[in-house]
Short mmCIF file of the C-alpha atoms (twelve columns), coordinates in Angstrom:
data_MODEL
# 
_entry.id   MODEL 
# 
loop_
_atom_site.group_PDB 
_atom_site.id 
_atom_site.type_symbol 
_atom_site.label_atom_id 
_atom_site.label_alt_id 
_atom_site.label_comp_id 
_atom_site.label_asym_id 
_atom_site.label_seq_id 
_atom_site.Cartn_x 
_atom_site.Cartn_y 
_atom_site.Cartn_z 
_atom_site.pdbx_PDB_model_num 
ATOM 1   C CA . MET A 1   1.015   -116.932 44.151 1 
ATOM 2   C CA . THR A 2   -1.678  -115.026 45.936 1 
ATOM 3   C CA . THR A 3   -2.514  -111.234 45.815 1 
ATOM 4   C CA . PRO A 4   -3.049  -109.024 49.181 1 
ATOM 5   C CA . PRO A 5   -6.263  -108.557 50.177 1 
ATOM 6   C CA . GLY A 6   -6.853  -104.786 48.965 1 
ATOM 7   C CA . THR A 7   -5.020  -104.666 45.895 1 
ATOM 8   C CA . PRO A 8   -7.061  -104.007 43.273 1 
ATOM 9   C CA . LEU A 9   -8.210  -106.386 40.345 1 
ATOM 10  C CA . PRO A 10  -6.373  -106.306 36.939 1 
ATOM 11  C CA . ASP A 11  -8.636  -105.115 34.054 1 
ATOM 12  C CA . PRO A 12  -9.714  -108.293 32.416 1 
ATOM 13  C CA . SER A 13  -10.026 -106.736 28.794 1 
ATOM 14  C CA . ALA A 14  -5.957  -105.405 29.284 1 
ATOM 15  C CA . SER A 15  -3.778  -108.196 27.270 1 
ATOM 16  C CA . ASP A 16  -1.758  -106.448 24.984 1 
ATOM 17  C CA . ALA A 17  -4.222  -103.200 24.934 1 
ATOM 18  C CA . PRO A 18  -2.668  -99.894  26.795 1 
ATOM 19  C CA . PRO A 19  -4.000  -99.030  29.683 1 
ATOM 20  C CA . ARG A 20  -6.911  -97.614  30.000 1 
ATOM 21  C CA . VAL A 21  -7.964  -94.724  32.190 1 
ATOM 22  C CA . ASP A 22  -9.424  -95.408  34.972 1 
ATOM 23  C CA . ALA A 23  -12.695 -94.653  35.094 1 
ATOM 24  C CA . LEU A 24  -13.409 -95.644  38.321 1 
ATOM 25  C CA . ASP A 25  -12.287 -92.520  40.147 1 
ATOM 26  C CA . ALA A 26  -13.495 -89.846  37.509 1 
ATOM 27  C CA . ARG A 27  -15.207 -86.582  38.793 1 
ATOM 28  C CA . THR A 28  -15.829 -88.352  41.985 1 
ATOM 29  C CA . PHE A 29  -15.698 -87.579  45.882 1 
ATOM 30  C CA . SER A 30  -11.270 -87.472  47.068 1 
ATOM 31  C CA . ARG A 31  -11.817 -89.367  50.313 1 
ATOM 32  C CA . ILE A 32  -14.383 -91.367  52.091 1 
ATOM 33  C CA . LEU A 33  -15.867 -89.370  54.961 1 
ATOM 34  C CA . GLU A 34  -16.836 -91.540  58.123 1 
ATOM 35  C CA . PRO A 35  -17.978 -90.924  61.601 1 
ATOM 36  C CA . GLY A 36  -15.704 -89.668  64.394 1 
ATOM 37  C CA . ALA A 37  -17.092 -92.046  67.053 1 
ATOM 38  C CA . ALA A 38  -14.904 -94.727  68.482 1 
ATOM 39  C CA . GLY A 39  -17.215 -97.612  67.805 1 
ATOM 40  C CA . ARG A 40  -17.713 -96.994  63.814 1 
ATOM 41  C CA . LEU A 41  -16.615 -99.464  61.609 1 
ATOM 42  C CA . PRO A 42  -13.166 -99.489  60.199 1 
ATOM 43  C CA . LEU A 43  -12.364 -98.652  56.592 1 
ATOM 44  C CA . GLY A 44  -9.773  -101.026 56.545 1 
ATOM 45  C CA . ASP A 45  -6.481  -101.309 54.055 1 
ATOM 46  C CA . GLY A 46  -7.222  -101.022 49.803 1 
ATOM 47  C CA . THR A 47  -8.487  -98.301  47.781 1 
ATOM 48  C CA . TRP A 48  -12.422 -96.959  47.830 1 
ATOM 49  C CA . HIS A 49  -13.610 -95.694  45.254 1 
ATOM 50  C CA . GLN A 50  -16.625 -92.850  45.468 1 
ATOM 51  C CA . LEU A 51  -19.195 -91.586  44.062 1 
ATOM 52  C CA . ALA A 52  -19.796 -89.200  41.673 1 
ATOM 53  C CA . ARG A 53  -20.080 -85.630  42.701 1 
ATOM 54  C CA . ALA A 54  -23.442 -85.352  40.205 1 
ATOM 55  C CA . TYR A 55  -24.913 -87.514  42.411 1 
ATOM 56  C CA . VAL A 56  -25.033 -84.995  45.366 1 
ATOM 57  C CA . TRP A 57  -27.223 -82.523  42.684 1 
ATOM 58  C CA . VAL A 58  -29.505 -85.482  41.299 1 
ATOM 59  C CA . GLN A 59  -30.567 -86.160  44.789 1 
ATOM 60  C CA . LEU A 60  -31.156 -82.277  45.766 1 
ATOM 61  C CA . ILE A 61  -32.940 -81.601  42.633 1 
ATOM 62  C CA . SER A 62  -35.380 -84.819  43.276 1 
ATOM 63  C CA . GLN A 63  -35.735 -83.807  46.934 1 
ATOM 64  C CA . GLY A 64  -36.437 -79.933  46.306 1 
ATOM 65  C CA . VAL A 65  -38.835 -81.341  43.675 1 
ATOM 66  C CA . VAL A 66  -40.538 -83.175  46.570 1 
ATOM 67  C CA . PHE A 67  -40.051 -80.585  48.819 1 
ATOM 68  C CA . LEU A 68  -42.017 -78.218  46.477 1 
ATOM 69  C CA . LEU A 69  -44.860 -80.224  45.809 1 
ATOM 70  C CA . ALA A 70  -45.337 -80.530  49.620 1 
ATOM 71  C CA . LEU A 71  -45.658 -77.308  50.037 1 
ATOM 72  C CA . VAL A 72  -47.804 -76.096  47.065 1 
ATOM 73  C CA . VAL A 73  -50.372 -79.270  47.328 1 
ATOM 74  C CA . PRO A 74  -51.553 -77.815  50.317 1 
ATOM 75  C CA . ILE A 75  -51.825 -74.078  49.504 1 
ATOM 76  C CA . VAL A 76  -53.544 -75.121  46.617 1 
ATOM 77  C CA . VAL A 77  -55.807 -77.641  48.992 1 
ATOM 78  C CA . GLN A 78  -56.248 -74.725  51.458 1 
ATOM 79  C CA . VAL A 79  -57.220 -72.320  48.913 1 
ATOM 80  C CA . PHE A 80  -59.818 -73.920  47.172 1 
ATOM 81  C CA . THR A 81  -61.659 -75.578  50.144 1 
ATOM 82  C CA . GLY A 82  -60.951 -73.930  53.302 1 
ATOM 83  C CA . VAL A 83  -59.894 -76.823  55.429 1 
ATOM 84  C CA . PRO A 84  -56.362 -76.544  57.258 1 
ATOM 85  C CA . TRP A 85  -56.005 -80.025  58.163 1 
ATOM 86  C CA . GLN A 86  -53.971 -81.133  55.221 1 
ATOM 87  C CA . TRP A 87  -51.149 -78.746  56.545 1 
ATOM 88  C CA . ILE A 88  -49.875 -82.154  59.412 1 
ATOM 89  C CA . PRO A 89  -49.246 -84.538  56.865 1 
ATOM 90  C CA . ALA A 90  -47.334 -81.911  54.604 1 
ATOM 91  C CA . GLY A 91  -45.530 -80.337  57.750 1 
ATOM 92  C CA . ILE A 92  -44.304 -84.163  58.452 1 
ATOM 93  C CA . VAL A 93  -42.971 -84.241  54.606 1 
ATOM 94  C CA . LEU A 94  -41.471 -80.896  54.360 1 
ATOM 95  C CA . VAL A 95  -39.292 -81.493  57.611 1 
ATOM 96  C CA . VAL A 96  -38.393 -84.406  56.723 1 
ATOM 97  C CA . THR A 97  -37.827 -83.560  53.352 1 
ATOM 98  C CA . ALA A 98  -35.555 -80.604  54.801 1 
ATOM 99  C CA . ILE A 99  -33.897 -82.966  57.038 1 
ATOM 100 C CA . GLY A 100 -32.424 -84.905  53.855 1 
ATOM 101 C CA . LEU A 101 -31.934 -81.812  51.850 1 
ATOM 102 C CA . LEU A 102 -29.584 -80.971  54.394 1 
ATOM 103 C CA . ILE A 103 -27.854 -84.273  55.123 1 
ATOM 104 C CA . THR A 104 -27.278 -85.414  51.140 1 
ATOM 105 C CA . PRO A 105 -24.007 -83.966  50.968 1 
ATOM 106 C CA . ARG A 106 -22.309 -85.774  53.777 1 
ATOM 107 C CA . GLN A 107 -24.293 -88.865  53.262 1 
ATOM 108 C CA . ALA A 108 -23.050 -89.364  49.880 1 
ATOM 109 C CA . ARG A 109 -19.738 -88.985  50.815 1 
ATOM 110 C CA . SER A 110 -20.106 -91.793  52.981 1 
ATOM 111 C CA . PHE A 111 -20.681 -94.278  50.187 1 
ATOM 112 C CA . GLY A 112 -17.674 -96.480  49.283 1 
ATOM 113 C CA . TYR A 113 -16.754 -99.673  47.328 1 
ATOM 114 C CA . GLN A 114 -13.692 -101.178 47.318 1 
ATOM 115 C CA . LEU A 115 -12.727 -104.583 44.624 1 
ATOM 116 C CA . ARG A 116 -10.555 -107.046 46.784 1 
ATOM 117 C CA . GLN A 117 -8.587  -110.398 45.546 1 
ATOM 118 C CA . ASP A 118 -12.240 -112.292 46.135 1 
ATOM 119 C CA . ASP A 119 -15.064 -109.898 46.814 1 
ATOM 120 C CA . LEU A 120 -16.572 -106.637 46.295 1 
ATOM 121 C CA . VAL A 121 -16.888 -105.092 49.860 1 
ATOM 122 C CA . PHE A 122 -19.616 -101.743 49.747 1 
ATOM 123 C CA . ARG A 123 -20.031 -99.482  52.707 1 
ATOM 124 C CA . ARG A 124 -21.988 -96.584  53.427 1 
ATOM 125 C CA . GLY A 125 -23.807 -94.456  56.126 1 
ATOM 126 C CA . ILE A 126 -22.756 -92.365  58.756 1 
ATOM 127 C CA . LEU A 127 -25.427 -92.339  61.544 1 
ATOM 128 C CA . TRP A 128 -26.648 -96.124  60.434 1 
ATOM 129 C CA . GLN A 129 -23.428 -97.493  58.857 1 
ATOM 130 C CA . ARG A 130 -23.631 -100.252 56.873 1 
ATOM 131 C CA . VAL A 131 -20.682 -103.028 55.300 1 
ATOM 132 C CA . VAL A 132 -21.142 -105.782 52.913 1 
ATOM 133 C CA . ALA A 133 -18.949 -108.012 50.833 1 
ATOM 134 C CA . VAL A 134 -19.892 -109.964 47.900 1 
ATOM 135 C CA . PRO A 135 -17.881 -113.148 46.813 1 
ATOM 136 C CA . TYR A 136 -17.306 -112.491 43.282 1 
ATOM 137 C CA . GLY A 137 -18.423 -116.104 42.494 1 
ATOM 138 C CA . ARG A 138 -21.795 -115.486 44.038 1 
ATOM 139 C CA . MET A 139 -22.778 -112.729 41.466 1 
ATOM 140 C CA . GLN A 140 -25.581 -114.074 39.728 1 
ATOM 141 C CA . LEU A 141 -26.522 -110.768 38.134 1 
ATOM 142 C CA . VAL A 142 -24.864 -106.932 36.861 1 
ATOM 143 C CA . ASP A 143 -27.352 -104.482 36.278 1 
ATOM 144 C CA . ILE A 144 -26.938 -100.684 35.207 1 
ATOM 145 C CA . THR A 145 -29.981 -98.307  35.402 1 
ATOM 146 C CA . HIS A 146 -30.353 -94.852  35.071 1 
ATOM 147 C CA . GLY A 147 -33.962 -92.693  35.104 1 
ATOM 148 C CA . PRO A 148 -33.958 -89.387  33.227 1 
ATOM 149 C CA . LEU A 149 -32.277 -87.217  35.666 1 
ATOM 150 C CA . ASP A 150 -29.523 -89.925  35.934 1 
ATOM 151 C CA . ARG A 151 -29.279 -89.398  31.963 1 
ATOM 152 C CA . GLY A 152 -29.056 -85.824  32.461 1 
ATOM 153 C CA . PHE A 153 -26.205 -85.476  34.573 1 
ATOM 154 C CA . GLY A 154 -23.996 -88.574  33.358 1 
ATOM 155 C CA . ILE A 155 -24.498 -90.972  36.187 1 
ATOM 156 C CA . ALA A 156 -25.895 -94.506  36.865 1 
ATOM 157 C CA . GLN A 157 -26.432 -96.834  39.152 1 
ATOM 158 C CA . LEU A 158 -25.229 -100.645 39.647 1 
ATOM 159 C CA . LYS A 159 -27.148 -103.118 41.313 1 
ATOM 160 C CA . LEU A 160 -25.231 -106.880 41.785 1 
ATOM 161 C CA . VAL A 161 -27.890 -109.568 42.745 1 
ATOM 162 C CA . THR A 162 -26.792 -112.765 44.388 1 
ATOM 163 C CA . ALA A 163 -28.375 -116.041 45.591 1 
ATOM 164 C CA . ALA A 164 -29.365 -114.191 48.691 1 
ATOM 165 C CA . ALA A 165 -31.090 -111.273 48.733 1 
ATOM 166 C CA . SER A 166 -29.685 -109.932 51.792 1 
ATOM 167 C CA . THR A 167 -26.192 -109.963 50.369 1 
ATOM 168 C CA . GLY A 168 -27.391 -107.775 47.706 1 
ATOM 169 C CA . VAL A 169 -25.826 -104.480 46.786 1 
ATOM 170 C CA . THR A 170 -26.983 -101.174 45.057 1 
ATOM 171 C CA . ILE A 171 -23.729 -98.566  43.952 1 
ATOM 172 C CA . PRO A 172 -25.586 -95.394  43.361 1 
ATOM 173 C CA . GLY A 173 -24.261 -92.528  40.977 1 
ATOM 174 C CA . LEU A 174 -22.043 -94.156  39.608 1 
ATOM 175 C CA . THR A 175 -20.415 -91.957  36.235 1 
ATOM 176 C CA . GLN A 176 -21.649 -93.942  32.947 1 
ATOM 177 C CA . GLU A 177 -18.288 -95.018  32.333 1 
ATOM 178 C CA . ALA A 178 -17.392 -96.162  35.997 1 
ATOM 179 C CA . ALA A 179 -21.009 -97.936  35.821 1 
ATOM 180 C CA . GLU A 180 -19.995 -100.129 32.256 1 
ATOM 181 C CA . GLN A 181 -15.911 -100.622 33.381 1 
ATOM 182 C CA . LEU A 182 -17.327 -101.913 37.252 1 
ATOM 183 C CA . ARG A 183 -19.788 -104.410 35.671 1 
ATOM 184 C CA . ASP A 184 -17.525 -105.144 32.533 1 
ATOM 185 C CA . THR A 185 -14.689 -106.362 35.042 1 
ATOM 186 C CA . LEU A 186 -17.171 -107.951 37.621 1 
ATOM 187 C CA . VAL A 187 -19.105 -110.051 35.074 1 
ATOM 188 C CA . ALA A 188 -15.447 -111.745 33.971 1 
ATOM 189 C CA . VAL A 189 -14.171 -111.969 36.924 1 
ATOM 190 C CA . ALA A 190 -17.260 -113.853 38.430 1 
ATOM 191 C CA . GLU A 191 -17.010 -116.078 35.410 1 
ATOM 192 C CA . THR A 192 -13.484 -117.066 36.435 1 
ATOM 193 C CA . ARG A 193 -14.822 -117.604 39.503 1 
ATOM 194 C CA . ARG A 194 -18.098 -119.742 38.812 1 
ATOM 195 C CA . THR A 195 -15.829 -121.988 36.851 1 
ATOM 196 C CA . GLY A 196 -13.646 -122.845 39.224 1 
ATOM 197 C CA . LEU A 197 -16.303 -123.915 41.429 1 
# 
């Protein structure tokens, strides 16, 4: 009996145990934003899971620190040296960082991932769209990382490594619980798929 594409995978740890509260959709955005253009990549069927809302705050704080440093360093250099040339690279960094600060909330809502029967599909991007399907049987490593700011906001980054570097996927901004549940599910499913090869 085959399961139609887009159907969520069963929890491998749920034999006779009561069902767990699904952590994949806790504290996340409600829906994926997609471009309005006719030539956009379609979302397709199935359940799309989103990033944690806290991811936006982590990105805004990180970019805000870069913005402040790019503003303070040239001021200090000019006060001590009197040379104004440092405003050229500082201005470029300030403009790029300001644009990043403006688009980060919308960009974060364009990320999504879907657990299908045979693969994990990851999508991101509004202007530059990317959709990657990673077959479960090709996964070699599932890695969770998080920095100090991530830990403070309770989020993590999950990285899937495959034999081909181009199909590796990094899903940023997952809640810690979602990252752990997704890791456990992917490892269990990948192990069963590899034994069938």
